[in-house]
Short mmCIF file of C-alpha atoms in Angstrom, two decimals:
data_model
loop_
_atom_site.label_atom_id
_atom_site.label_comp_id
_atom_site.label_asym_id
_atom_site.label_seq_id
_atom_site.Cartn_x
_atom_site.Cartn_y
_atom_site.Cartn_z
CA UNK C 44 -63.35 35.44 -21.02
CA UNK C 45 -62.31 34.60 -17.78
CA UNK C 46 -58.47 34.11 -17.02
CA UNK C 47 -57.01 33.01 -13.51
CA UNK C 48 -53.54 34.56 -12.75
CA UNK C 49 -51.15 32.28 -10.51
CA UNK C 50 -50.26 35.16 -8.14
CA UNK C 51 -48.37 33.35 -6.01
CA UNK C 52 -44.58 34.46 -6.60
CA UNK C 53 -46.26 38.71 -6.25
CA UNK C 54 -46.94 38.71 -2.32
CA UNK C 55 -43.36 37.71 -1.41
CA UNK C 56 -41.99 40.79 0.27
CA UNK C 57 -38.98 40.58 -1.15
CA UNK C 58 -38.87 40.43 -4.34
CA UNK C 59 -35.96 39.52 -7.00
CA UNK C 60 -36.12 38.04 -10.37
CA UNK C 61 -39.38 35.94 -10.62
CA UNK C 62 -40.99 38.04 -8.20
CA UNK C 63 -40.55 41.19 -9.75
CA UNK C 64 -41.56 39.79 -12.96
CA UNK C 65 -44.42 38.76 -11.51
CA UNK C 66 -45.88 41.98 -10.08
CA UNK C 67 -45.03 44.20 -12.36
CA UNK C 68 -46.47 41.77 -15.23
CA UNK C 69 -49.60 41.67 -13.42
CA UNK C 70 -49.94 45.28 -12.27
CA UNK C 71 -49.58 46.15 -16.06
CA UNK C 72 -51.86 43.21 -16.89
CA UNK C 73 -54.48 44.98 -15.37
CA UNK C 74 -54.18 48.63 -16.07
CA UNK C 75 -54.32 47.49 -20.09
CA UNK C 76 -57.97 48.42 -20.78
CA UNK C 77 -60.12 45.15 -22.11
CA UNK C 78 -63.42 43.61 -22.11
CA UNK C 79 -62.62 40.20 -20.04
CA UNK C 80 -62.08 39.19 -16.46
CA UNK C 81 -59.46 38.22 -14.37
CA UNK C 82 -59.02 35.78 -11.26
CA UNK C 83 -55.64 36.23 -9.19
CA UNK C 84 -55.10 33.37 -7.18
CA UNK C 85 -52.65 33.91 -4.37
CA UNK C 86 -52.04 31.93 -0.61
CA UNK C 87 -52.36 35.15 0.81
CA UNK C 88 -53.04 38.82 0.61
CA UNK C 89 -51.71 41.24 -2.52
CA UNK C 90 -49.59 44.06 -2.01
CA UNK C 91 -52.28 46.77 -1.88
CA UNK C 92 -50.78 48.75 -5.09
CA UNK C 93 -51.25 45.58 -7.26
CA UNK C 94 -54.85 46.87 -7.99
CA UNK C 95 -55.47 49.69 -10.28
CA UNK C 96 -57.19 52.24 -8.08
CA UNK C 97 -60.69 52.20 -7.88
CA UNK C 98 -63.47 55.17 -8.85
CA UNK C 99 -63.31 55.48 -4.71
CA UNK C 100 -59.42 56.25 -5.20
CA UNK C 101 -58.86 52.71 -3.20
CA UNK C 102 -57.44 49.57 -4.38
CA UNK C 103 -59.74 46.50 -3.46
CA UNK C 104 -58.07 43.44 -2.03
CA UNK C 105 -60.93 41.65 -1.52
CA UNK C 106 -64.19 41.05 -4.05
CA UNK C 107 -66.32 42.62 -0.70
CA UNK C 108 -66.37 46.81 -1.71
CA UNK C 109 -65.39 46.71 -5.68
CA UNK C 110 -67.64 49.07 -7.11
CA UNK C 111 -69.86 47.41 -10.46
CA UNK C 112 -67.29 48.36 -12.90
CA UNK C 113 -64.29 47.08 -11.05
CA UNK C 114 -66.22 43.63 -9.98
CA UNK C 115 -66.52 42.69 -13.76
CA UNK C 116 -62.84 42.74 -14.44
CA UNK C 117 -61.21 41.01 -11.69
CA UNK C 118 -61.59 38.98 -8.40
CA UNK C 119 -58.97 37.98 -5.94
CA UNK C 120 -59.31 34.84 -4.55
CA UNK C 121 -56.98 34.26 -1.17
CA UNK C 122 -56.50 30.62 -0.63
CA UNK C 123 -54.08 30.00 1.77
CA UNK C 124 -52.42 26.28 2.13
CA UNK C 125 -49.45 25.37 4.09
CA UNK C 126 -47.00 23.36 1.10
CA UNK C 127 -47.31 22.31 -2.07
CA UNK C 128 -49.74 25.61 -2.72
CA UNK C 129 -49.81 25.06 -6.62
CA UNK C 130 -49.63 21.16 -7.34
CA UNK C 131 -52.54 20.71 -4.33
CA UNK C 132 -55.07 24.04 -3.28
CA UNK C 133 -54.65 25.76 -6.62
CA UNK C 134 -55.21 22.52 -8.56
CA UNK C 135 -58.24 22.13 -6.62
CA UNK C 136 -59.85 25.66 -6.87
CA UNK C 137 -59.50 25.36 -10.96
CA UNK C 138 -61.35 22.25 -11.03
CA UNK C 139 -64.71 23.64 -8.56
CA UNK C 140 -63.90 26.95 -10.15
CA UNK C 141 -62.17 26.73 -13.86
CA UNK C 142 -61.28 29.79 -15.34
CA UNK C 143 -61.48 30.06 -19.46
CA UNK C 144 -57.93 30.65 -19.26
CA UNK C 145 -55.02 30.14 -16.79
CA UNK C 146 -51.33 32.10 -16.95
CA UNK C 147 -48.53 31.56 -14.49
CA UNK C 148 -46.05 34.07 -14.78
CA UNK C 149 -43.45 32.86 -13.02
CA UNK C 150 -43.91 29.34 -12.01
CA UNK C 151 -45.15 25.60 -12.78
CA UNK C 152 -47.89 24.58 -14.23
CA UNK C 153 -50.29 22.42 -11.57
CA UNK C 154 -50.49 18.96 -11.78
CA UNK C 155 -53.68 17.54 -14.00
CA UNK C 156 -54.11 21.48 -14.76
CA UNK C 157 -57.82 20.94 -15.96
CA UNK C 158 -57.68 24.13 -18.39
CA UNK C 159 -55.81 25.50 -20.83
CA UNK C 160 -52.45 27.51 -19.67
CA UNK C 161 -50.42 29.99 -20.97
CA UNK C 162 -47.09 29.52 -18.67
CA UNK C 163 -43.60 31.61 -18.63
CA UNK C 164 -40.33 30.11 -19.08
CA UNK C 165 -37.53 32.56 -18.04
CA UNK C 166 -34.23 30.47 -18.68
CA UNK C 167 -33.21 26.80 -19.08
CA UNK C 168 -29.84 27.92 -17.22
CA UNK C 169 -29.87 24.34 -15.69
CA UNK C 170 -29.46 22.54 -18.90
CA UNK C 171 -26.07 24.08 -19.75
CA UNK C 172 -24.37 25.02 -16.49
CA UNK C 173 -26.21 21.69 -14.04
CA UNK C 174 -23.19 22.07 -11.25
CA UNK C 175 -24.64 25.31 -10.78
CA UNK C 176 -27.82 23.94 -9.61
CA UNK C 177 -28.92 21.20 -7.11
CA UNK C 178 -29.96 18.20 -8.17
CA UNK C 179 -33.67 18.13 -7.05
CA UNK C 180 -33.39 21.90 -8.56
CA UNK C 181 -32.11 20.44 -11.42
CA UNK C 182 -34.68 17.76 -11.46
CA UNK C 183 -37.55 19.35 -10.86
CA UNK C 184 -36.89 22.29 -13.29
CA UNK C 185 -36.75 19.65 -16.21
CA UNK C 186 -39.28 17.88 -15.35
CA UNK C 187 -41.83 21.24 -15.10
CA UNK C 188 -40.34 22.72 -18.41
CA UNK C 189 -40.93 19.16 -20.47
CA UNK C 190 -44.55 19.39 -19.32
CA UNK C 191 -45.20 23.49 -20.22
CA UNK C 192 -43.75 22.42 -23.78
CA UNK C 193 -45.92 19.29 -24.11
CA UNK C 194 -48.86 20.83 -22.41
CA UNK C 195 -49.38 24.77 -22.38
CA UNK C 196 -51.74 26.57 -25.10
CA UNK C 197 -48.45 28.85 -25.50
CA UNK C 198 -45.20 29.22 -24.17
CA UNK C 199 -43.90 33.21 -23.33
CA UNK C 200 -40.21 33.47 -23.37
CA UNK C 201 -38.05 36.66 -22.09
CA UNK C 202 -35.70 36.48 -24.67
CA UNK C 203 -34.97 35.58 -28.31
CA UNK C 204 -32.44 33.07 -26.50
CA UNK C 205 -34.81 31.16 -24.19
CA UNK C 206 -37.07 31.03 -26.86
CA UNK C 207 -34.58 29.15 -29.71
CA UNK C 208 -33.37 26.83 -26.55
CA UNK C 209 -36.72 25.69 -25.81
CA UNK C 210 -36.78 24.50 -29.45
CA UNK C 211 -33.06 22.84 -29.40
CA UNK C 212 -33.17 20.92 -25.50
CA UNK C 213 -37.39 20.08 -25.66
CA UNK C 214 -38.20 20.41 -29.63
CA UNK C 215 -40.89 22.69 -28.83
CA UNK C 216 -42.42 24.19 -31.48
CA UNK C 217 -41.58 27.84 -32.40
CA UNK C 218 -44.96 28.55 -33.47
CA UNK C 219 -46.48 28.58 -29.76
CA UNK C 220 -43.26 29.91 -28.12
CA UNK C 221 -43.71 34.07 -28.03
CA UNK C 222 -41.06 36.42 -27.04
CA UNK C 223 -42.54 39.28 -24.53
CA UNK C 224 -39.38 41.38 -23.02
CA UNK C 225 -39.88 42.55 -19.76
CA UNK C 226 -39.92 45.55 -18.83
CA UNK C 227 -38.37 47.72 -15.77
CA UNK C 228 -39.92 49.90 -12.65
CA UNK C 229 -41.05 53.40 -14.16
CA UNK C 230 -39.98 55.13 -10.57
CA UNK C 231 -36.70 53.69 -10.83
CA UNK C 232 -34.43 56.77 -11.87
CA UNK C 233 -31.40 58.28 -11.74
CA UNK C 234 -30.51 59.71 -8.12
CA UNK C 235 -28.63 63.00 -8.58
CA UNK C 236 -28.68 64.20 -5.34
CA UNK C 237 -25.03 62.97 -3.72
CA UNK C 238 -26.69 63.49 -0.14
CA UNK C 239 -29.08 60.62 -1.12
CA UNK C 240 -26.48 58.63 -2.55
CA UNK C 241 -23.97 58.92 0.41
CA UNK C 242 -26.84 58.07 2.95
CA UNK C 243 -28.15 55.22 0.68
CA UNK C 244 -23.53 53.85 0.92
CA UNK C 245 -23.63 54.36 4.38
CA UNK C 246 -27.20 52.36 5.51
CA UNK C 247 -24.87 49.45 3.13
CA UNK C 248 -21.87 49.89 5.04
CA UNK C 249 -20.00 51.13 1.33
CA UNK C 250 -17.22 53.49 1.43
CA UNK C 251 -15.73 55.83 -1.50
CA UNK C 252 -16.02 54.18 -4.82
CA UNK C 253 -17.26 51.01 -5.69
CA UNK C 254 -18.39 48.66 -8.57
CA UNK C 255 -22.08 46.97 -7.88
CA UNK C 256 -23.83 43.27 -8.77
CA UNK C 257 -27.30 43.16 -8.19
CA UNK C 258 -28.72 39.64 -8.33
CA UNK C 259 -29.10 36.43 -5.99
CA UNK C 260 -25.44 35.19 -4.67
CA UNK C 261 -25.60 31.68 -6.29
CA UNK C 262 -22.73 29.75 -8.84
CA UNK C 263 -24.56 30.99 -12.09
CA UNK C 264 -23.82 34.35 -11.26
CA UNK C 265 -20.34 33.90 -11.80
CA UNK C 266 -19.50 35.48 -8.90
CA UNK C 267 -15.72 33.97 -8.17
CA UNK C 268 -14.69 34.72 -11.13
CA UNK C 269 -15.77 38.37 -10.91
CA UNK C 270 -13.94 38.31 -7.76
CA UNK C 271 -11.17 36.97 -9.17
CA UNK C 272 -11.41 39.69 -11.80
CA UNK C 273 -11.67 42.30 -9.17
CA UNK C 274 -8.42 41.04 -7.86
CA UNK C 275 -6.69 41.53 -11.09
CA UNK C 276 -8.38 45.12 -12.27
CA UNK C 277 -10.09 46.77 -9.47
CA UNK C 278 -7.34 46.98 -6.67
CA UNK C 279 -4.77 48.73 -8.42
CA UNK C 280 -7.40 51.34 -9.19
CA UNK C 281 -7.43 53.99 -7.01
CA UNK C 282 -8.16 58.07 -7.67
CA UNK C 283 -5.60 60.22 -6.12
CA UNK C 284 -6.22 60.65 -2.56
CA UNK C 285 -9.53 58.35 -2.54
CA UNK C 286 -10.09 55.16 -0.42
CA UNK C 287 -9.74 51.75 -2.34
CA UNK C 288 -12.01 50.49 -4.75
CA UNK C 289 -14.69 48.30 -3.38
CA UNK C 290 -16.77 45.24 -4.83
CA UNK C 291 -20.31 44.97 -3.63
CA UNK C 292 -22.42 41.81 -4.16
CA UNK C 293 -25.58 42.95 -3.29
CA UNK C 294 -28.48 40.39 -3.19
CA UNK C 295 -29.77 37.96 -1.20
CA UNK C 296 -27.67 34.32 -0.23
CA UNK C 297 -28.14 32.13 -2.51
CA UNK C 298 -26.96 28.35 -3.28
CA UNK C 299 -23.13 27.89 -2.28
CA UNK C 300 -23.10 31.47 -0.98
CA UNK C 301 -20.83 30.47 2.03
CA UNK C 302 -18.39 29.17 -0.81
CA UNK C 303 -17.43 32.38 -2.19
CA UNK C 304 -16.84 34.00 1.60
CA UNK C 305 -14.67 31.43 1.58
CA UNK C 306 -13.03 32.27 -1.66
CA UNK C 307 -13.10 36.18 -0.16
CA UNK C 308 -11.13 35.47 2.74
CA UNK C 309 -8.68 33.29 1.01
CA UNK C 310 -7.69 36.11 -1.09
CA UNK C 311 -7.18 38.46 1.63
CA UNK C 312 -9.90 40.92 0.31
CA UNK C 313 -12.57 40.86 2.84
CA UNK C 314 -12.23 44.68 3.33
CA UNK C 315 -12.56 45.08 -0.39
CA UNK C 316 -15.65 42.59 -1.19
CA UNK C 317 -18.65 43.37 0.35
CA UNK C 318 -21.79 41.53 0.56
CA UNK C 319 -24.64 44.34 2.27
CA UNK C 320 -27.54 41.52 1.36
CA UNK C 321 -30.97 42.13 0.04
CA UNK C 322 -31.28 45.58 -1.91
CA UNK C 323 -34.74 47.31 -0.37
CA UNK C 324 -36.46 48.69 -3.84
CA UNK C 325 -36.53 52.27 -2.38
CA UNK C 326 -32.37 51.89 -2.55
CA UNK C 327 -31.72 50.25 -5.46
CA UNK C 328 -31.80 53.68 -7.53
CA UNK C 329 -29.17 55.34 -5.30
CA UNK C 330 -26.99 52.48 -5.26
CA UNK C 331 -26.87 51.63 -8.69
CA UNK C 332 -26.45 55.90 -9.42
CA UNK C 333 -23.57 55.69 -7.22
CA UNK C 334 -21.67 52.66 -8.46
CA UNK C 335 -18.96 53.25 -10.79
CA UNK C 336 -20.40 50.43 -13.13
CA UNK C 337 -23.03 47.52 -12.74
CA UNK C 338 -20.53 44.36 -13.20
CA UNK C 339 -22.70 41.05 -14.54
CA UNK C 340 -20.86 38.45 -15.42
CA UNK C 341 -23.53 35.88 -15.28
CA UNK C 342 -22.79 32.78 -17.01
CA UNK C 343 -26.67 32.27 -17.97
CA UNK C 344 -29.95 34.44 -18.17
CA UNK C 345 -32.79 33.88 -19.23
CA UNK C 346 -32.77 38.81 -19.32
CA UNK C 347 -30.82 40.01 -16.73
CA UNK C 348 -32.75 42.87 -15.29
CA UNK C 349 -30.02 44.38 -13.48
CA UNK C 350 -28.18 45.14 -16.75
CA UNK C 351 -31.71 47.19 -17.70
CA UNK C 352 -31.89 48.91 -14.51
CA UNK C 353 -28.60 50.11 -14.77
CA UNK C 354 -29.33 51.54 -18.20
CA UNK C 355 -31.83 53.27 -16.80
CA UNK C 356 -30.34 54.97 -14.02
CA UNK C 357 -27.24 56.24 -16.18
CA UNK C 358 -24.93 53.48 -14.99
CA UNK C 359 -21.93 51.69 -17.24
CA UNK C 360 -22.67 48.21 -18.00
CA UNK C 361 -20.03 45.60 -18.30
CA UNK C 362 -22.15 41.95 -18.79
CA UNK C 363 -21.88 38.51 -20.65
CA UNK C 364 -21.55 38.21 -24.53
CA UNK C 365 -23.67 34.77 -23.85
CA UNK C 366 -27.43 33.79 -24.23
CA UNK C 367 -29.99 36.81 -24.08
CA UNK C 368 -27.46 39.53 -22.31
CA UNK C 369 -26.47 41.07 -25.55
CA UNK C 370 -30.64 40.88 -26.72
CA UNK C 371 -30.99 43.34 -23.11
CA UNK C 372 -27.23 45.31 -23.35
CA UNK C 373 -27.64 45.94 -27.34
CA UNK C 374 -24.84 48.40 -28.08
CA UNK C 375 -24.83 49.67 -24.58
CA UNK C 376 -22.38 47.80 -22.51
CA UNK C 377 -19.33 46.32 -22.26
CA UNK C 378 -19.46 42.32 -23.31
CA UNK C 379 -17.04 39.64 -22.15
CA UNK C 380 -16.69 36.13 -22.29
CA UNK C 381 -17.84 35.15 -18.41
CA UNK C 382 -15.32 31.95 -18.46
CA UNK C 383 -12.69 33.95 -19.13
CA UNK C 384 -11.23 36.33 -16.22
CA UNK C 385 -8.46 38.22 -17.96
CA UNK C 386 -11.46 38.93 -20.02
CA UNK C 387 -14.08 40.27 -17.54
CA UNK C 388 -10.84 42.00 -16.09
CA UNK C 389 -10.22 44.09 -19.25
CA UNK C 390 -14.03 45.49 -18.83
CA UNK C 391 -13.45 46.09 -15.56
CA UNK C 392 -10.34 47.97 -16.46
CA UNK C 393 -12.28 49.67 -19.41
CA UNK C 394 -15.24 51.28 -18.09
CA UNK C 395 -12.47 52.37 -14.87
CA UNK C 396 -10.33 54.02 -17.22
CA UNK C 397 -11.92 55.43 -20.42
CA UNK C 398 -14.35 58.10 -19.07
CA UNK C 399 -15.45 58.74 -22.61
CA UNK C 400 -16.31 55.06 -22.79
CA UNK C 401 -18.61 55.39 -19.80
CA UNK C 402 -20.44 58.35 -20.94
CA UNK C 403 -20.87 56.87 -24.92
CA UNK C 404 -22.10 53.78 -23.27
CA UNK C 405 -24.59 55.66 -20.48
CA UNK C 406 -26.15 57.64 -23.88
CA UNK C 407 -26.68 54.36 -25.61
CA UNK C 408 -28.43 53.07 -22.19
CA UNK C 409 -31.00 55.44 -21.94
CA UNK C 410 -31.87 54.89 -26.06
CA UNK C 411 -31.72 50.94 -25.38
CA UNK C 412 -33.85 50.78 -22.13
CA UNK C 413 -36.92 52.37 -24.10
CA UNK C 414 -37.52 49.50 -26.07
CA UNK C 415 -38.28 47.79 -22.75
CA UNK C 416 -41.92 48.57 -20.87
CA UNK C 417 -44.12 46.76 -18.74
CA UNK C 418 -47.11 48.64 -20.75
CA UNK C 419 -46.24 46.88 -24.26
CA UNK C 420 -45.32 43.81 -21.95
CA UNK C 421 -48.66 44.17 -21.01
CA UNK C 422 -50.51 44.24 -24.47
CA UNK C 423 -48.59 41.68 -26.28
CA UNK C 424 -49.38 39.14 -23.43
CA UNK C 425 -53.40 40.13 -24.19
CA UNK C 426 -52.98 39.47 -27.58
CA UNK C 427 -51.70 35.95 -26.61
CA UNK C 428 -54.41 35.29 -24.13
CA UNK C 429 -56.61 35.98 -27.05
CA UNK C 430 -54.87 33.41 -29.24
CA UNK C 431 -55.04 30.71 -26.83
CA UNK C 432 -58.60 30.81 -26.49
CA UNK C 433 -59.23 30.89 -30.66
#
């Protein structure tokens, strides 16, 4: 069998939600050992560690140089195209060139898509929180989630959550909806060394203690009310002869990000808040082992990596009790109702003052976070290819 891969969201430098998903899916994807073989389609060049390494100890970007063994299980087609990539040059490379089989992992289907698709839905966040979104977002989101449900072979969902809302908002049916948790970066790790760690706060302009988000800056993160929360918990916390508690919004500007600068400075707390932008992957380890907790208040998800990642690296989680957060947190974090902020101030206030809190909940992290793995990722989404083709 043949099956193209919509690689498009995997060469974006950098990477958050969708992105991530995407490479890591497809890196795993292809280390799973099986008999078919698979097309990435991608406007331009792969990061060169996509590829499993060849017998030469090289990844191949290109089909020129694969040795016989590599060339029969998959290709990478470049085809680069200025807009509209999917709906237009992709659409027209599956109908000269169809695969058996086409997944997008983290995107829309193409228009006309002349074979059949298995497509990812992460989160219908749009449907319950719309004046989070624009309204051509908003749109455009419906309209591309209306057509996976009438149209795709099968439907992968992140979460037990996504999965039962595709059913409720779009009556899709259950049967061809599969859940398929991602999973998280195997080198991601606990940093012990402080050296790292205090180098890591100082390229990010962060002094003394502080509590971290990781995630885009945008209204469904919930971020002014965290703030707000902050306001209420975090500044009167202060270890004897330390600096002040600082917030840190790490991620890149998203929708309305000016919006909650302005809701910053307002409050007098620009000294307090930080925003150090994107997270490089190589620091995301250090920062999250430094940060007194991983605060994720999000008012929607379809997962919520960061809560995983900060399992992972030993890190106190306070996050949502709302749509597939406590499917990712399990027993392992602290859970609070993300319209409330005397709520997400208690957690704040909880995993700040009950060391024996923090470490219980770091020992149920580690447990929790091996139930998630790219690998099995990885071999349940083979198993679905299969079906789709029966």
């Amino acid at each position: 069998m043949r099956i193209g891969i919509d690689a498009s969201r995997a060469v974006r430098l950098e990477r958050t939600g969708t992105e991530l998903y995407s490479y890591h899916l497809i890196r795993a994807l292809l280390r799973v050992p099986q008999e078919h073989h698979v097309i990435l389609y991608a406007p331009r060049d792969l990061p060169a560690d996509i590829l499993p390494e060849t017998r030469a100890g090289q990844s191949k970007i290109s089909q020129i140089g694969l040795s016989d063994t590599d060339a029969k299980r998959w290709t990478v087609r470049i085809i680069p195209f200025p807009r509209l990539w999917t709906h237009v040059r992709l659409n027209w490379e599956l109908r000269c060139h169809p695969p058996d089989l086409l997944f997008i992992p983290a995107h829309v289907m193409p228009l006309a898509c002349p074979v059949p698709t298995v497509v990812t839905v992460h989160d219908l966040g749009y449907r319950y929180y719309p004046e989070a979104h624009r309204a051509f977002d908003r749109w455009y989101l419906d309209w591309s989630t209306r057509r996976h449900v009438r149209l795709a072979a099968y439907i992968v969902a992140d979460s037990e959550a996504t999965r039962h809302d595709l059913a409720y908002h779009y009556g899709a049916d259950l049967a061809r909806v599969r859940v398929i948790y991602p999973g998280y970066d195997e080198t991601l790790r606990r940093v012990e060394d402080a050296q790292i760690i205090a180098d890591t706060k100082a390229r990010y302009h962060i002094a003394g203690d502080y509590l971290l988000y990781l995630g885009t800056l945008q209204p469904r993160k919930n971020l002014s009310r965290l703030i707000e929360a902050f306001a209420r918990a975090g500044l009167s916390w202060r270890p004897s002869g330390q600096q002040d508690l600082q917030l840190v919004l790490a991620g890149q500007k998203g929708w309305d990000y000016d919006a909650l600068v302005r809701l910053v400075n307002r409050m007098g707390l620009q000294n307090r808040v930080l925003f150090p932008g994107y997270v490089a992957p190589e620091d995301k380890a250090a920062l999250l082992s430094g940060a007194k907790a991983l605060v994720f208040p999000s008012l929607y998800e379809g997962f919520g990596m960061p809560v995983l990642e900060a399992m992972v690296c030993g890190v106190p989680v306070v996050t949502s009790r709302v749509s597939s957060l406590p499917e990712v947190a399990g027993d392992a974090a602290v859970l609070v109702d993300p319209l409330d902020v005397d709520s997400i101030a208690a957690g704040l206030s909880q995993v700040l003052c009950q060391p024996d809190l923090c470490r219980m909940l770091v020992e149920r992290g580690y447990r929790q976070a091996q139930r998630f793995s790219w690998q099995n990722a990885a071999r349940q989404l083979w198993e679905v290819f299969d079906s789709a083709r029966r």
